[in-house]
Coordinates of C-alpha atoms in Angstrom, one line a residue:
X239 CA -78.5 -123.6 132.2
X240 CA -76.3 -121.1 133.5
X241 CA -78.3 -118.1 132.6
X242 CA -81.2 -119.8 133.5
X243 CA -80.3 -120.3 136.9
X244 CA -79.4 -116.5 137.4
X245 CA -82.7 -115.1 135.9
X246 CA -84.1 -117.6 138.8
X247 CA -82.3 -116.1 141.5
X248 CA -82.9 -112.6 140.3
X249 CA -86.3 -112.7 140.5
X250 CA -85.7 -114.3 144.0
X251 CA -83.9 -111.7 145.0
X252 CA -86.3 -109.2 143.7
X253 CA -89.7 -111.2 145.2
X254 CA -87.6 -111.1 148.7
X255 CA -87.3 -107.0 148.4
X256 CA -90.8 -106.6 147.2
X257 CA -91.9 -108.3 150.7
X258 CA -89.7 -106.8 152.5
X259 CA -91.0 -103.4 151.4
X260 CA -94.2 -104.7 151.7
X261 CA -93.7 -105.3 155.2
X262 CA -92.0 -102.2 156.5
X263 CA -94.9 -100.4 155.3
X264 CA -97.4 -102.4 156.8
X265 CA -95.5 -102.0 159.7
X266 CA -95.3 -98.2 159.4
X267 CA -99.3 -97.8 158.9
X268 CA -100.0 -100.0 162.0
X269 CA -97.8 -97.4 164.2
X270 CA -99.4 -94.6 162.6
X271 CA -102.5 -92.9 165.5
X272 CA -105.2 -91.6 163.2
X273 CA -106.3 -88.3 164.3
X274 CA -108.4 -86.0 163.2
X275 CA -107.3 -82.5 162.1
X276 CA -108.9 -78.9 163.8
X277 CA -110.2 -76.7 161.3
X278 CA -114.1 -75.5 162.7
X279 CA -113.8 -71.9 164.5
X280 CA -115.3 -73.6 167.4
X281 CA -112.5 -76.3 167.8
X282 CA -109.6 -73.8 167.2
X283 CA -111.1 -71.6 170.0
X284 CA -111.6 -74.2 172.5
X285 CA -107.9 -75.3 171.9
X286 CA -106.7 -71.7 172.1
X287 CA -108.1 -71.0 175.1
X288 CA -106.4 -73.8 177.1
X289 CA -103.0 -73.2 175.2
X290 CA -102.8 -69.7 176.2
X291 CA -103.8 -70.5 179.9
X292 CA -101.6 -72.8 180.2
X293 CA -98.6 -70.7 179.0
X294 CA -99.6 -68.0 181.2
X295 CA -100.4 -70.1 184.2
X296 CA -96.7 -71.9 183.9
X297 CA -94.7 -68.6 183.0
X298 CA -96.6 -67.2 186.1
X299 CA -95.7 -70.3 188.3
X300 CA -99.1 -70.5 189.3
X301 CA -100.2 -73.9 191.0
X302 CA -103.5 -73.9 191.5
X303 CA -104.4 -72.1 187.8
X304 CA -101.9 -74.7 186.1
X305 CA -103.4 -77.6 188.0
X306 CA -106.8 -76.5 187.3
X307 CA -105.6 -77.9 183.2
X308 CA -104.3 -81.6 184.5
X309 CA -107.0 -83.7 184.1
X310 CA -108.1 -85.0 188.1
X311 CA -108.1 -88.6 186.9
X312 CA -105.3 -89.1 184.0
X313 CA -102.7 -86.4 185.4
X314 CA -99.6 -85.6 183.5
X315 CA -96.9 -87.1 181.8
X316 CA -92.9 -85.4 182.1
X317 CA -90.2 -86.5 179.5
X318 CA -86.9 -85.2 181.0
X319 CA -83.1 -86.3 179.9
X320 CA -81.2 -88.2 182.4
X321 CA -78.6 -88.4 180.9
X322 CA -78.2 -90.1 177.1
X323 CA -81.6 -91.3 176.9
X324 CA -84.8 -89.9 177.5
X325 CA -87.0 -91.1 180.3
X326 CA -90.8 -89.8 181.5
X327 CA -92.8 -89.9 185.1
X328 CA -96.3 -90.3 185.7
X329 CA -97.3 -87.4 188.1
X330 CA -101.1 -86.4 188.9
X331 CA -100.6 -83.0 189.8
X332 CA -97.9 -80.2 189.0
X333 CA -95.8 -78.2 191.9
X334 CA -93.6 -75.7 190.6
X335 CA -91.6 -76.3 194.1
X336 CA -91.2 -80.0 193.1
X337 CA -89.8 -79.8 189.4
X338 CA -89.2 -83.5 187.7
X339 CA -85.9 -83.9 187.4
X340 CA -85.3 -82.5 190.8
X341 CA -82.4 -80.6 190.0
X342 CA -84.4 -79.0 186.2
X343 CA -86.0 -76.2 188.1
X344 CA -89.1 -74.8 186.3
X345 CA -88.0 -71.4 185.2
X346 CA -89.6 -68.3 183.8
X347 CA -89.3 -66.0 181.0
X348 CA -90.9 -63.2 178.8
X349 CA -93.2 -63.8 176.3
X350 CA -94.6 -61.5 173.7
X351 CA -95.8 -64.5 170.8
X352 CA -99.3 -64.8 169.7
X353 CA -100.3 -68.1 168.7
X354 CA -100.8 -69.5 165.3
X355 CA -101.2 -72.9 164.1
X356 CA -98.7 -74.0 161.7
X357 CA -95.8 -76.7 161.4
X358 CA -93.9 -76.9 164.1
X359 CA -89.9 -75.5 164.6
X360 CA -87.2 -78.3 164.9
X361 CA -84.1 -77.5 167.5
X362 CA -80.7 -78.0 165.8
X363 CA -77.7 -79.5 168.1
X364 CA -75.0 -78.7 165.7
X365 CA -75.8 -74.8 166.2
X366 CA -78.0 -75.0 169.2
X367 CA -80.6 -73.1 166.9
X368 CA -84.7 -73.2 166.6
X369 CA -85.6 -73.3 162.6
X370 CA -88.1 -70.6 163.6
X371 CA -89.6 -68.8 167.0
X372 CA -92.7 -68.3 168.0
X373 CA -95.8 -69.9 169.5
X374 CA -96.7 -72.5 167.5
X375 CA -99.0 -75.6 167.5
X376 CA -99.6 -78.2 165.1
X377 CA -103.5 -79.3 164.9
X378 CA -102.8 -81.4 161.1
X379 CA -103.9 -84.8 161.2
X380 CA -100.0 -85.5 160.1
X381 CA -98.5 -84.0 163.6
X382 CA -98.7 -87.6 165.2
X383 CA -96.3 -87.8 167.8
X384 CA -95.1 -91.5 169.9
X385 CA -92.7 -90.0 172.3
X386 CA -94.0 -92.0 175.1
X387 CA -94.0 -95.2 173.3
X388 CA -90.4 -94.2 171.7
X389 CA -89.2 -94.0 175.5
X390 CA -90.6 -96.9 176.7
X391 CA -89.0 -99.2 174.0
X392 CA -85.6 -97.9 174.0
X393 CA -85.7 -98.2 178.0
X394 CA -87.0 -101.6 178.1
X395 CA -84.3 -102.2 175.3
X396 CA -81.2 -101.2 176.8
X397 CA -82.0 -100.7 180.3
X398 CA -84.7 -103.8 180.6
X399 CA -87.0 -101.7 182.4
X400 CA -90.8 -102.9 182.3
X401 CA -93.9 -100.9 182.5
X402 CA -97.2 -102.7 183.6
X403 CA -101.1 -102.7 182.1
X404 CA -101.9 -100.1 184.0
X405 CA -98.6 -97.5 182.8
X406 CA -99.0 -98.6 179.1
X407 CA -102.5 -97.8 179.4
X408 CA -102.2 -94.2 181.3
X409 CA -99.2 -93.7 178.3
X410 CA -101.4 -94.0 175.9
X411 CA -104.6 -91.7 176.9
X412 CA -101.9 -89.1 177.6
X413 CA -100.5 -89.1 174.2
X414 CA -102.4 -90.6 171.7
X415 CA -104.5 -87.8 169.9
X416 CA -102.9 -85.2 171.0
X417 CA -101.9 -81.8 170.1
X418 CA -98.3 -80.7 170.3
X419 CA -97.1 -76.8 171.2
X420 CA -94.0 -74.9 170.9
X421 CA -93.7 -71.7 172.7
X422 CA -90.2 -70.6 172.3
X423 CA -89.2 -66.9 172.0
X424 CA -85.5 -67.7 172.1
X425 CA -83.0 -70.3 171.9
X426 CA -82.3 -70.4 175.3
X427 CA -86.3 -70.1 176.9
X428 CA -88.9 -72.5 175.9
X429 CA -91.5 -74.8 176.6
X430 CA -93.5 -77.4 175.0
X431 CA -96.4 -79.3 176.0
X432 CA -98.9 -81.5 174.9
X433 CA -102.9 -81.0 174.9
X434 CA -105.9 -83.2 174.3
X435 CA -109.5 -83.6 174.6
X436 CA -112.0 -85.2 176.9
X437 CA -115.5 -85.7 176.4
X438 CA -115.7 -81.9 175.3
X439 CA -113.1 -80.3 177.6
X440 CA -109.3 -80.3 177.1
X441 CA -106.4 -81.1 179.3
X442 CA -102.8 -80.4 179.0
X443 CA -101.4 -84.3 179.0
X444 CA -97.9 -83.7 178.2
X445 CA -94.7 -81.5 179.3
X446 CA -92.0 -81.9 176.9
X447 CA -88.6 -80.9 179.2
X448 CA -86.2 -83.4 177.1
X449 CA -86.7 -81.7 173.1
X450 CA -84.6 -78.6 172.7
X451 CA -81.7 -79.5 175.4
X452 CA -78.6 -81.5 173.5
X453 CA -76.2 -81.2 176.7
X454 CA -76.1 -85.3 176.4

């Protein structure tokens, strides 16, 4: 009777795991944003071409040539670091005069990298290293990133902030589909942003001022 009863609960414990695993990779495919990966000489030109403007026109501080790459309608998003946790703002156009944080100013540096598509570098907070350098972008279908949706959960979490229909939705054309860069010749200068696609042209969607700064 006895050993009876604990092959029963065995197998309960085990059908209990199975769904649990079950469920946590359901869960993981429904968070997962198919896109599709850039391999056609035409694509990785077109992409190119606004990557490399856009690198130029911000290490330039040029207005009007940066602003000329926001889409007119959708604008920009800017993750910056507060202070623990990460937050964003919704601007339509960029002013280097105006930076987001205020006191973050948008700086300047050299740049001699080419860019290349490959895997992207990781920033290291216990030795305030890059894994590599360069100028990099990511255009794999597996480069999926949620930082928007990541921010958004955490703030509504601990600081019970709320975002309405019309924020979800502009956080989600931003981000969703898009292509990640890293230009960082150093440790100390970089700059990431985002880029994406619209009906044929592309846009830079995203500027990344939180990832590679561990101060909190």
């Amino acid at each position: 009777m006895i050993k009876n009863y604990s092959l029963g609960l065995l197998a309960f414990i085990l059908l209990l795991g199975s769904c649990n695993n079950s469920s946590k990779t359901a869960s993981a495919e429904q968070d997962t944003v198919t896109r599709a990966s850039l391999n056609k000489p035409e694509e990785i030109q077109q992409i190119s071409e606004v990557i490399t403007r856009f690198a130029r026109a911000y290490l330039s501080q040029d207005n009007e040539k940066v602003n000329a790459l926001i889409h007119p309608e959708h604008g920009l998003a800017v993750i910056y670091r507060p202070g623990v946790m990460d937050d964003f703002k919704l601007v339509d156009s960029f002013d280097i005069r105006n930076p987001v944080p205020a006191h973050y100013l948008y700086t300047t540096f050299e740049n001699d990298k080419t860019l290349t598509f490959e895997a992207l570098p990781e920033f290291q907070c216990d030795t305030d290293k890059w894994t590599k350098y360069g100028f990099m972008s990511d255009t794999t279908k597996t480069s999926v990133t949620h930082l928007l949706d990541t921010i958004m959960k955490y703030q509504g979490e601990y600081n019970e902030v709320k975002y309405d229909e019309a924020t979800l939705k502009k956080v989600s054309i931003l981000e969703d589909g898009s292509y990640r860069v890293i230009l960082n010749p150093t440790d100390e200068h970089f700059l990431i942003f985002h880029v994406k696609q619209f009906e044929g042209s592309w846009f830079v969607t995203l500027l990344d001022r939180s990832y590679g700064n561990c101060d909190a």
